[in-house]
Short mmCIF file of C-alpha atoms and ligand atoms in Angstrom, two decimals:
data_model
loop_
_atom_site.label_atom_id
_atom_site.label_comp_id
_atom_site.label_asym_id
_atom_site.label_seq_id
_atom_site.Cartn_x
_atom_site.Cartn_y
_atom_site.Cartn_z
CA UNK T 1 111.32 75.93 69.84
CA UNK T 2 111.41 79.49 68.77
CA UNK T 3 114.65 81.33 68.13
CA UNK T 4 116.58 84.74 68.61
CA UNK T 5 114.51 86.60 65.64
CA UNK T 6 111.14 85.77 67.48
CA UNK T 7 112.36 87.78 70.87
CA UNK T 8 113.71 90.63 68.69
CA UNK T 9 110.67 90.87 66.62
CA UNK T 10 108.56 90.95 69.77
CA UNK T 11 110.47 93.73 71.44
CA UNK T 12 110.02 96.25 68.65
CA UNK T 13 112.69 98.16 67.14
CA UNK T 14 116.26 98.22 68.54
CA UNK T 15 119.56 98.65 67.10
CA UNK T 16 121.85 96.42 65.37
CA UNK T 17 123.83 95.87 68.40
CA UNK T 18 121.21 95.12 70.68
CA UNK T 19 119.81 92.32 67.74
CA UNK T 20 123.60 90.67 68.29
CA UNK T 21 123.34 90.80 71.99
CA UNK T 22 120.09 88.94 72.05
CA UNK T 23 121.44 86.45 69.48
CA UNK T 24 124.43 85.75 71.59
CA UNK T 25 122.65 85.31 74.79
CA UNK T 26 120.32 82.75 73.17
CA UNK T 27 123.28 80.84 71.57
CA UNK T 28 124.67 80.75 75.23
CA UNK T 29 122.27 79.91 77.15
CA UNK T 30 121.20 77.24 75.03
CA UNK T 31 124.25 75.39 75.20
CA UNK T 32 124.67 76.23 78.67
CA UNK T 33 121.40 74.44 79.59
CA UNK T 34 122.26 71.62 76.81
CA UNK T 35 120.83 68.19 78.01
CA UNK T 36 119.12 69.69 81.00
CA UNK T 37 114.80 68.78 81.21
CA UNK T 38 112.26 70.17 83.27
CA UNK T 39 109.38 68.37 85.30
CA UNK T 40 107.35 68.24 82.32
CA UNK T 41 110.52 66.50 80.58
CA UNK T 42 110.65 69.77 77.97
CA UNK T 43 114.35 71.27 77.52
CA UNK T 44 115.35 73.53 80.44
CA UNK T 45 115.97 76.12 77.78
CA UNK T 46 112.49 76.28 76.85
CA UNK T 47 112.04 78.25 80.68
CA UNK T 48 114.57 80.73 80.06
CA UNK T 49 113.38 81.19 76.39
CA UNK T 50 109.83 81.68 77.22
CA UNK T 51 111.30 84.26 80.31
CA UNK T 52 112.91 86.16 77.93
CA UNK T 53 109.67 86.27 75.70
CA UNK T 54 107.47 87.61 78.51
CA UNK T 55 110.36 90.57 78.98
CA UNK T 56 110.58 91.12 75.20
CA UNK T 57 106.39 91.61 75.15
CA UNK T 58 106.88 94.07 77.78
CA UNK T 59 109.25 95.86 75.87
CA UNK T 60 112.30 95.79 78.08
CA UNK T 61 115.50 96.74 76.92
CA UNK T 62 117.77 94.31 74.88
CA UNK T 63 119.99 93.36 78.23
CA UNK T 64 117.07 92.90 80.01
CA UNK T 65 115.91 90.26 77.44
CA UNK T 66 119.42 88.90 77.52
CA UNK T 67 119.45 88.67 81.23
CA UNK T 68 116.21 86.68 81.20
CA UNK T 69 118.01 84.19 78.36
CA UNK T 70 121.03 83.77 80.94
CA UNK T 71 118.55 84.26 84.13
CA UNK T 72 119.42 80.74 85.65
CA UNK T 73 122.90 79.98 84.16
CA UNK T 74 124.81 80.90 87.33
CA UNK T 75 122.42 78.55 89.56
CA UNK T 76 121.45 75.63 87.23
CA UNK T 77 124.98 75.12 85.10
CA UNK T 78 128.68 74.93 85.47
CA UNK T 79 128.75 78.64 84.14
CA UNK T 80 130.29 81.06 86.45
CA UNK T 81 130.56 84.64 86.93
CA UNK T 82 133.90 85.01 85.57
CA UNK T 83 132.64 83.11 82.23
CA UNK T 84 129.43 85.25 82.07
CA UNK T 85 131.54 88.37 82.56
CA UNK T 86 134.17 87.62 79.78
CA UNK T 87 131.21 86.88 77.52
CA UNK T 88 128.71 89.73 78.09
CA UNK T 89 130.14 92.39 80.58
CA UNK T 90 129.30 93.79 83.97
CA UNK T 91 125.58 94.88 83.36
CA UNK T 92 124.48 91.54 82.35
CA UNK T 93 126.67 89.85 85.22
CA UNK T 94 124.90 92.37 87.50
CA UNK T 95 121.37 91.44 86.14
CA UNK T 96 121.63 87.54 86.45
CA UNK T 97 123.77 87.78 89.65
CA UNK T 98 120.66 89.89 91.00
CA UNK T 99 117.93 87.20 89.78
CA UNK T 100 120.00 84.29 91.12
CA UNK T 101 120.84 86.08 94.39
CA UNK T 102 116.81 86.98 95.25
CA UNK T 103 116.13 83.26 95.13
CA UNK T 104 112.15 82.29 95.76
CA UNK T 105 110.65 84.57 98.34
CA UNK T 106 110.37 82.30 101.43
CA UNK T 107 107.18 82.50 102.54
CA UNK T 108 107.02 80.91 106.26
CA UNK T 109 108.67 82.39 109.17
CA UNK T 110 108.48 85.59 110.12
CA UNK T 111 112.54 86.40 109.99
CA UNK T 112 112.47 84.89 106.97
CA UNK T 113 109.79 86.68 105.28
CA UNK T 114 111.45 89.78 106.12
CA UNK T 115 114.76 88.81 104.98
CA UNK T 116 113.26 87.48 101.74
CA UNK T 117 111.00 91.13 101.31
CA UNK T 118 114.50 92.87 102.00
CA UNK T 119 116.18 90.91 99.53
CA UNK T 120 113.48 92.12 97.01
CA UNK T 121 113.50 95.86 98.31
CA UNK T 122 117.82 95.95 97.60
CA UNK T 123 117.31 94.60 94.28
CA UNK T 124 114.60 96.86 93.38
CA UNK T 125 116.20 100.12 94.59
CA UNK T 126 119.51 99.16 92.71
CA UNK T 127 118.33 97.81 89.70
CA UNK T 128 114.39 97.27 88.66
CA UNK T 129 115.10 95.37 85.98
CA UNK T 130 116.03 92.67 88.13
CA UNK T 131 112.56 92.58 89.74
CA UNK T 132 110.92 92.59 86.52
CA UNK T 133 113.06 89.55 85.24
CA UNK T 134 112.17 87.54 88.49
CA UNK T 135 108.34 88.11 87.79
CA UNK T 136 108.70 87.00 84.14
CA UNK T 137 110.68 84.10 85.91
CA UNK T 138 107.64 83.37 88.13
CA UNK T 139 104.99 84.14 85.80
CA UNK T 140 106.09 80.96 83.53
CA UNK T 141 106.82 79.09 86.13
CA UNK T 142 103.21 79.36 87.06
CA UNK T 143 101.96 78.47 83.41
CA UNK T 144 103.76 75.34 84.10
CA UNK T 145 102.60 74.71 87.75
CA UNK T 146 100.93 71.57 86.68
CA UNK T 147 103.79 69.45 86.42
CA UNK T 148 105.02 70.34 90.00
CA UNK T 149 104.77 68.13 93.03
CA UNK T 150 101.05 68.92 94.83
CA UNK T 151 102.37 70.34 98.13
CA UNK T 152 104.59 72.84 96.39
CA UNK T 153 101.98 73.57 93.79
CA UNK T 154 99.46 75.58 96.36
CA UNK T 155 102.76 77.23 98.48
CA UNK T 156 103.80 78.53 95.07
CA UNK T 157 100.61 79.75 93.93
CA UNK T 158 99.82 81.55 96.99
CA UNK T 159 102.94 83.23 97.22
CA UNK T 160 102.72 84.52 93.72
CA UNK T 161 98.93 85.63 94.68
CA UNK T 162 100.09 87.53 98.31
CA UNK T 163 103.76 88.43 97.52
CA UNK T 164 104.49 88.91 93.93
CA UNK T 165 101.12 90.04 92.67
CA UNK T 166 100.78 93.09 95.00
CA UNK T 167 104.43 93.98 94.30
CA UNK T 168 104.05 93.90 90.48
CA UNK T 169 100.42 95.94 91.33
CA UNK T 170 102.54 98.55 93.47
CA UNK T 171 104.90 99.12 90.44
CA UNK T 172 102.17 99.79 88.40
CA UNK T 173 102.52 96.78 86.12
CA UNK T 174 98.74 96.22 86.19
CA UNK T 175 99.05 93.32 82.89
CA UNK T 176 101.61 91.52 84.76
CA UNK T 177 99.86 91.51 88.01
CA UNK T 178 96.50 90.40 86.45
CA UNK T 179 98.58 87.48 84.75
CA UNK T 180 100.28 86.23 87.88
CA UNK T 181 97.06 86.21 89.81
CA UNK T 182 95.33 84.24 86.96
CA UNK T 183 98.06 81.85 86.54
CA UNK T 184 98.25 81.07 90.09
CA UNK T 185 94.01 81.33 90.94
CA UNK T 186 93.54 77.36 89.70
CA UNK T 187 96.11 76.19 91.99
CA UNK T 188 95.78 78.77 95.12
CA UNK T 189 91.90 78.30 95.32
CA UNK T 190 90.56 75.44 92.75
CA UNK T 191 86.78 75.40 93.75
CA UNK T 192 86.55 79.43 93.80
CA UNK T 193 88.35 79.34 90.41
CA UNK T 194 85.83 76.95 89.12
CA UNK T 195 83.09 79.07 90.34
CA UNK T 196 84.24 82.15 88.88
CA UNK T 197 84.64 80.71 85.31
CA UNK T 198 81.17 79.48 85.45
CA UNK T 199 79.70 82.72 86.37
CA UNK T 200 81.83 84.47 83.87
CA UNK T 201 80.68 82.48 80.62
CA UNK T 202 77.32 83.41 81.67
CA UNK T 203 78.05 86.95 82.01
CA UNK T 204 80.12 87.64 79.38
CA UNK T 205 78.24 87.00 76.42
CA UNK T 206 75.50 89.27 77.12
CA UNK T 207 78.01 92.31 78.30
CA UNK T 208 80.05 92.07 75.10
CA UNK T 209 76.86 92.27 72.60
CA UNK T 210 75.77 95.16 74.82
CA UNK T 211 79.32 96.95 74.39
CA UNK T 212 79.61 95.94 70.69
CA UNK T 213 76.71 98.52 69.98
CA UNK T 214 77.60 100.99 72.51
CA UNK T 215 80.90 100.67 70.94
CA UNK T 216 79.53 101.48 66.95
CA UNK T 217 77.08 104.70 68.51
CA UNK T 218 80.43 106.15 70.27
CA UNK T 219 82.57 105.56 67.37
CA UNK T 220 80.08 107.48 64.84
CA UNK T 221 79.71 110.37 67.62
CA UNK T 222 83.25 110.80 67.98
CA UNK T 223 83.72 111.17 64.44
CA UNK T 224 81.17 113.74 64.09
CA UNK T 225 82.86 115.70 66.81
CA UNK T 226 86.00 115.21 65.13
CA UNK T 227 87.86 113.73 68.00
CA UNK T 228 90.56 111.64 66.46
CA UNK T 229 90.44 108.17 68.27
CA UNK T 230 93.91 105.72 68.60
CA UNK T 231 92.26 102.65 69.97
CA UNK T 232 88.92 101.64 71.11
CA UNK T 233 88.97 97.97 72.59
CA UNK T 234 87.27 96.14 75.30
CA UNK T 235 89.23 94.57 78.19
CA UNK T 236 87.76 91.46 80.39
CA UNK T 237 88.41 91.75 83.85
CA UNK T 238 90.93 89.20 84.98
CA UNK T 239 89.66 86.10 86.95
CA UNK T 240 91.21 86.58 90.19
CA UNK T 241 90.38 90.21 90.40
CA UNK T 242 86.70 89.57 89.60
CA UNK T 243 86.68 86.93 92.20
CA UNK T 244 87.69 89.43 94.76
CA UNK T 245 85.49 92.02 93.62
CA UNK T 246 82.19 88.96 93.69
CA UNK T 247 83.30 88.30 97.52
CA UNK T 248 83.00 92.32 98.23
CA UNK T 249 79.20 92.25 96.68
CA UNK T 250 78.06 88.85 98.21
CA UNK T 251 78.95 86.64 95.05
CA UNK T 252 76.28 88.73 92.83
CA UNK T 253 77.70 89.18 89.68
CA UNK T 254 74.85 91.06 88.69
CA UNK T 255 76.29 93.94 90.72
CA UNK T 256 79.81 94.12 88.93
CA UNK T 257 79.88 96.38 86.24
CA UNK T 258 83.34 96.29 84.52
CA UNK T 259 83.48 92.34 83.69
CA UNK T 260 83.96 94.15 80.47
CA UNK T 261 84.90 97.47 79.93
CA UNK T 262 85.14 99.46 76.44
CA UNK T 263 88.27 101.45 76.56
CA UNK T 264 88.70 104.49 74.44
CA UNK T 265 92.70 105.61 73.75
CA UNK T 266 92.88 108.98 72.34
CA UNK T 267 95.88 111.21 71.75
CA UNK T 268 95.75 113.82 74.53
CA UNK T 269 94.28 114.56 78.13
CA UNK T 270 91.84 117.52 76.84
CA UNK T 271 90.53 114.65 74.39
CA UNK T 272 89.75 112.54 77.25
CA UNK T 273 87.56 115.23 78.74
CA UNK T 274 86.04 115.86 75.55
CA UNK T 275 85.34 112.03 75.15
CA UNK T 276 83.87 112.19 78.45
CA UNK T 277 81.53 114.74 77.76
CA UNK T 278 80.46 113.56 74.22
CA UNK T 279 79.40 109.78 76.34
CA UNK T 280 77.40 111.68 78.90
CA UNK T 281 75.54 113.59 76.41
CA UNK T 282 74.42 110.08 74.71
CA UNK T 283 74.13 108.02 77.79
CA UNK T 284 73.23 108.76 81.24
CA UNK T 285 75.49 108.16 83.80
CA UNK T 286 75.18 106.24 87.02
CA UNK T 287 75.70 108.59 90.07
CA UNK T 288 78.78 108.15 91.96
CA UNK T 289 80.69 106.07 89.04
CA UNK T 290 82.53 108.64 87.39
CA UNK T 291 86.04 108.55 89.10
CA UNK T 292 88.73 111.04 87.49
CA UNK T 293 92.13 109.15 88.09
CA UNK T 294 93.89 111.75 85.66
CA UNK T 295 93.17 114.47 88.03
CA UNK T 296 93.87 112.17 91.29
CA UNK T 297 95.64 109.26 90.22
CA UNK T 298 95.82 106.20 91.94
CA UNK T 299 98.90 105.35 94.52
CA UNK T 300 100.83 103.37 91.93
CA UNK T 301 100.20 105.90 89.21
CA UNK T 302 97.55 104.34 87.55
CA UNK T 303 95.65 107.59 85.32
CA UNK T 304 92.58 106.98 83.49
CA UNK T 305 89.13 108.38 83.35
CA UNK T 306 86.20 105.77 84.30
CA UNK T 307 82.73 106.12 84.15
CA UNK T 308 79.59 103.84 83.89
CA UNK T 309 76.59 104.43 81.82
CA UNK T 310 73.03 103.30 81.37
CA UNK T 311 72.84 101.81 77.91
CA UNK T 312 69.06 101.26 77.92
CA UNK T 313 67.07 97.51 78.75
CA UNK T 314 68.40 97.61 82.05
CA UNK T 315 71.89 97.43 80.85
CA UNK T 316 75.12 99.22 81.82
CA UNK T 317 78.71 99.76 80.93
CA UNK T 318 82.13 100.75 81.81
CA UNK T 319 84.02 103.29 80.00
CA UNK T 320 87.81 103.73 80.96
CA UNK T 321 89.11 106.90 78.67
CA UNK T 322 92.77 107.68 78.47
CA UNK T 323 95.63 108.82 76.64
CA UNK T 324 98.22 106.34 74.70
CA UNK T 325 100.92 107.07 77.22
CA UNK T 326 98.55 106.23 79.85
CA UNK T 327 97.35 103.30 78.21
CA UNK T 328 100.99 101.91 77.92
CA UNK T 329 101.42 102.82 81.65
CA UNK T 330 98.52 101.03 82.98
CA UNK T 331 99.68 97.87 81.56
CA UNK T 332 103.49 98.19 81.96
CA UNK T 333 103.80 100.30 84.75
CA UNK T 334 107.45 100.93 85.91
CA UNK T 335 108.54 98.89 82.61
CA UNK T 336 106.90 101.42 80.41
CA UNK T 337 109.69 103.78 81.21
CA UNK T 338 112.33 101.35 80.15
CA UNK T 339 110.24 100.48 76.93
CA UNK T 340 109.37 104.00 75.96
CA UNK T 341 112.88 105.57 75.54
CA UNK T 342 112.01 108.93 74.56
CA UNK T 343 110.31 109.22 78.15
CA UNK T 344 113.36 107.30 80.26
CA UNK T 345 115.45 110.93 79.73
CA UNK T 346 112.37 112.81 81.67
CA UNK T 347 114.02 111.37 85.05
CA UNK T 348 112.71 113.82 87.34
CA UNK T 349 109.03 112.48 86.34
CA UNK T 350 110.12 109.06 86.93
CA UNK T 351 111.51 110.07 89.98
CA UNK T 352 108.55 111.51 91.49
CA UNK T 353 106.26 108.91 90.60
CA UNK T 354 108.31 106.23 92.30
CA UNK T 355 109.30 108.15 95.15
CA UNK T 356 108.87 105.57 97.60
CA UNK T 357 111.62 103.43 95.99
CA UNK T 358 113.76 106.36 96.03
CA UNK T 359 112.98 106.41 99.81
CA UNK T 360 113.91 102.93 100.61
CA UNK T 361 117.31 103.36 99.12
CA UNK T 362 118.14 105.92 101.68
CA UNK T 363 116.89 103.96 104.13
CA UNK T 364 119.61 102.53 106.60
CA UNK T 365 117.92 99.34 107.69
CA UNK T 366 119.78 97.30 110.58
CA UNK T 367 119.77 93.59 109.31
CA UNK T 368 119.76 92.47 112.99
CA UNK T 369 116.57 94.46 113.62
CA UNK T 370 113.74 92.95 110.83
CA UNK T 371 110.67 94.45 112.97
CA UNK T 372 112.44 97.95 112.36
CA UNK T 373 112.42 97.34 108.74
CA UNK T 374 108.90 95.78 108.78
CA UNK T 375 108.11 98.89 110.50
CA UNK T 376 109.25 100.88 107.71
CA UNK T 377 107.34 98.65 105.17
CA UNK T 378 104.29 100.07 106.68
CA UNK T 379 104.11 102.78 104.26
CA UNK T 380 101.68 102.24 101.90
CA UNK T 381 103.72 99.53 99.80
CA UNK T 382 100.72 97.24 99.58
CA UNK T 383 97.89 98.85 98.26
CA UNK T 384 94.72 97.57 100.36
CA UNK T 385 96.44 94.87 101.69
CA UNK T 386 98.24 94.13 104.99
CA UNK T 387 100.14 91.39 105.79
CA UNK T 388 100.17 89.84 109.66
CA UNK T 389 101.81 87.33 111.13
CA UNK T 390 100.73 84.21 113.66
CA UNK T 391 103.23 84.13 116.50
CA UNK T 392 105.09 81.15 114.64
CA UNK T 393 105.67 83.58 111.81
CA UNK T 394 103.06 82.27 109.33
CA UNK T 395 101.83 85.34 107.01
CA UNK T 396 98.34 86.18 106.64
CA UNK T 397 97.11 88.30 104.06
CA UNK T 398 94.31 90.58 105.06
CA UNK T 399 92.41 93.32 103.73
CA UNK T 400 93.21 96.96 105.36
CA UNK T 401 91.52 97.83 108.49
CA UNK T 402 91.01 93.98 109.42
CA UNK T 403 90.33 93.22 112.93
CA UNK T 404 91.56 90.37 115.09
CA UNK T 405 88.45 88.84 114.36
CA UNK T 406 89.18 88.50 110.82
CA UNK T 407 92.37 87.39 111.50
CA UNK T 408 90.90 84.12 113.61
CA UNK T 409 88.27 83.33 111.28
CA UNK T 410 91.02 83.29 108.29
CA UNK T 411 92.88 80.77 110.31
CA UNK T 412 89.80 78.63 111.45
CA UNK T 413 86.01 79.29 111.79
CA UNK T 414 86.70 77.29 114.97
CA UNK T 415 88.88 79.69 116.58
CA UNK T 416 86.97 82.52 115.41
CA UNK T 417 83.76 81.03 116.68
CA UNK T 418 85.61 81.32 120.01
CA UNK T 419 87.80 84.48 120.41
CA UNK T 420 87.86 85.51 124.11
CA UNK T 421 90.62 87.89 123.54
CA UNK T 422 93.93 88.79 121.47
CA UNK T 423 97.60 90.23 121.82
CA UNK T 424 98.86 92.40 119.20
CA UNK T 425 102.69 92.32 119.39
CA UNK T 426 102.99 90.98 122.41
CA UNK T 427 100.38 93.45 124.22
CA UNK T 428 96.90 92.47 125.40
CA UNK T 429 94.49 94.49 122.70
CA UNK T 430 90.70 95.06 121.35
CA UNK T 431 89.41 92.05 119.33
CA UNK T 432 87.92 95.33 117.66
CA UNK T 433 91.12 96.96 116.96
CA UNK T 434 92.44 97.74 113.89
CA UNK T 435 95.37 95.45 112.39
CA UNK T 436 98.16 96.98 111.09
CA UNK T 437 100.79 95.66 108.35
CA UNK T 438 103.55 93.91 109.99
CA UNK T 439 101.49 93.02 113.22
CA UNK T 440 102.20 89.85 114.90
CA UNK T 441 98.53 88.27 116.34
CA UNK T 442 98.16 85.69 119.01
CA UNK T 443 94.04 84.52 119.33
CA UNK T 444 93.15 83.05 122.87
CA UNK T 445 90.10 80.88 122.50
CA UNK T 446 87.68 79.69 125.59
CA UNK T 447 84.85 77.18 124.91
CA UNK T 448 81.94 79.66 125.90
CA UNK T 449 83.20 82.59 124.16
CA UNK T 450 80.75 83.49 120.82
CA UNK T 451 80.29 85.96 118.29
CA UNK T 452 77.67 88.96 119.02
CA UNK T 453 76.37 91.37 116.71
CA UNK T 454 78.93 93.84 117.54
CA UNK T 455 81.43 91.26 115.72
CA UNK T 456 80.14 91.78 112.53
CA UNK T 457 80.31 95.40 112.54
CA UNK T 458 83.80 94.98 113.50
CA UNK T 459 84.80 92.48 110.72
CA UNK T 460 86.60 93.30 107.02
CA UNK T 461 86.60 89.95 105.38
CA UNK T 462 83.05 88.02 103.85
CA UNK T 463 84.77 85.01 105.61
CA UNK T 464 84.57 86.21 109.07
CA UNK T 465 81.48 88.02 108.48
CA UNK T 466 79.69 84.79 107.01
CA UNK T 467 80.68 82.87 109.97
CA UNK T 468 79.71 85.21 112.22
CA UNK T 469 75.99 85.56 110.49
CA UNK T 470 75.40 81.56 110.49
CA UNK T 471 76.33 81.31 114.17
CA UNK T 472 74.03 84.20 115.25
CA UNK T 473 71.01 82.65 112.78
CA UNK T 474 71.56 79.40 114.43
CA UNK T 475 71.62 80.66 117.49
CA UNK T 476 68.69 82.70 117.77
CA UNK T 477 66.70 79.82 116.38
CA UNK T 478 67.84 77.65 119.24
CA UNK T 479 66.81 80.46 121.50
CA UNK T 480 63.21 80.64 119.91
CA UNK T 481 63.22 76.82 120.10
CA UNK T 482 63.93 77.13 123.53
CA UNK T 483 61.19 79.36 124.84
CA UNK T 484 58.77 77.54 122.47
CA UNK T 485 59.48 74.54 124.46
CA UNK T 486 59.34 76.28 128.06
CA UNK T 487 55.89 78.03 127.09
CA UNK T 488 54.37 74.66 125.99
MN1 MN N 501 114.17 80.37 86.10
#
């Protein structure tokens, strides 16, 4: 079942007292969970150990790893807060308590959804480590989801994709976000998962060979130009994010250039631009595909230069160039600030990047007014997704700039095909209007209401577009047949 040394090795260098802390937490938790089993009949301790492993791999500090080992003792064993405090002190108690109180993000019902989000934010502003432990806990639960009751499975998987993953992404934790989504994907959308798997295996082999050649050639040229390279490697796109992209490109995998991307990691920013120049002197770049996220970072802090090049014989390849520091940040986001201790001193830096967290801390919300709280969350928290609500409080996740038409189709195609009007936040609104995060949307239908060409222009989701298109096609065929019938 592993031992504490495994955790210590995964986490990397640490002082002796930190090692002792992890060993102590390991022994304590193992004793506390003695005899408890999980759904798959494995010892309960396996779960907390695996959670701690995820945290160690993220490079979190010893206290966080220890809290990962202890994260379920308050909820699931006879250990109480006093016991824990005596053994491990205030910090660990704070972290474990935070994770316990956070509970699971309940997802249905407007008020409850807001309440859970609120808990999440407060925990986050108090100590981000609480949230990171919660992510690790969720990730391991997802990886053992096959043993959970059928109806619960889907709910947990969807919730992970729609609430946890965007939060991880917002914290810049790209790796964790991808892992959460991929672990949840087969349970949330089994059919689509199978489809993506199939497409991916076909495409992967040919891309891999192509990149192999590019990589060899590039290494030679960089050496010639005396650019020191820390690492050249591939990354394969996460399956869920590939699926989301496929939806935007009519499921045509040939239009997606970054299924496998080459990553060039160098020592400083100057070298990043040098590498870009060298790449473009060997291969011709695709117009409009050079993205300088070093000069203009993404809202979640992501930095890198991306370019896509023609590699001959109709092949293209995406190359991502970054420094070591950017590389760590892209994978671990905010966690990188705990992992790279030398950087933790530069408080100012961290503050400015995650300013929105600080802002949330200053925000005095009224517990009695969840709507107001949501209003505040309409800042750019969830990058390119919005959450809107049905009148019953169910949460619908849509891309930015979606309209009530998208909303209607995402509930049911029959509702979409018969929209006659809409109320947004209790007021009559245009069906072509843009929805905003937190809107409560009520769709009215009529039997004789039908899609028109204009609907297509005002829909964002491929689901809505697909249904509108097929309705329009069917309809024009019918009217042709009718007019033929009349003329004969
Ligand atoms: Mn747990």
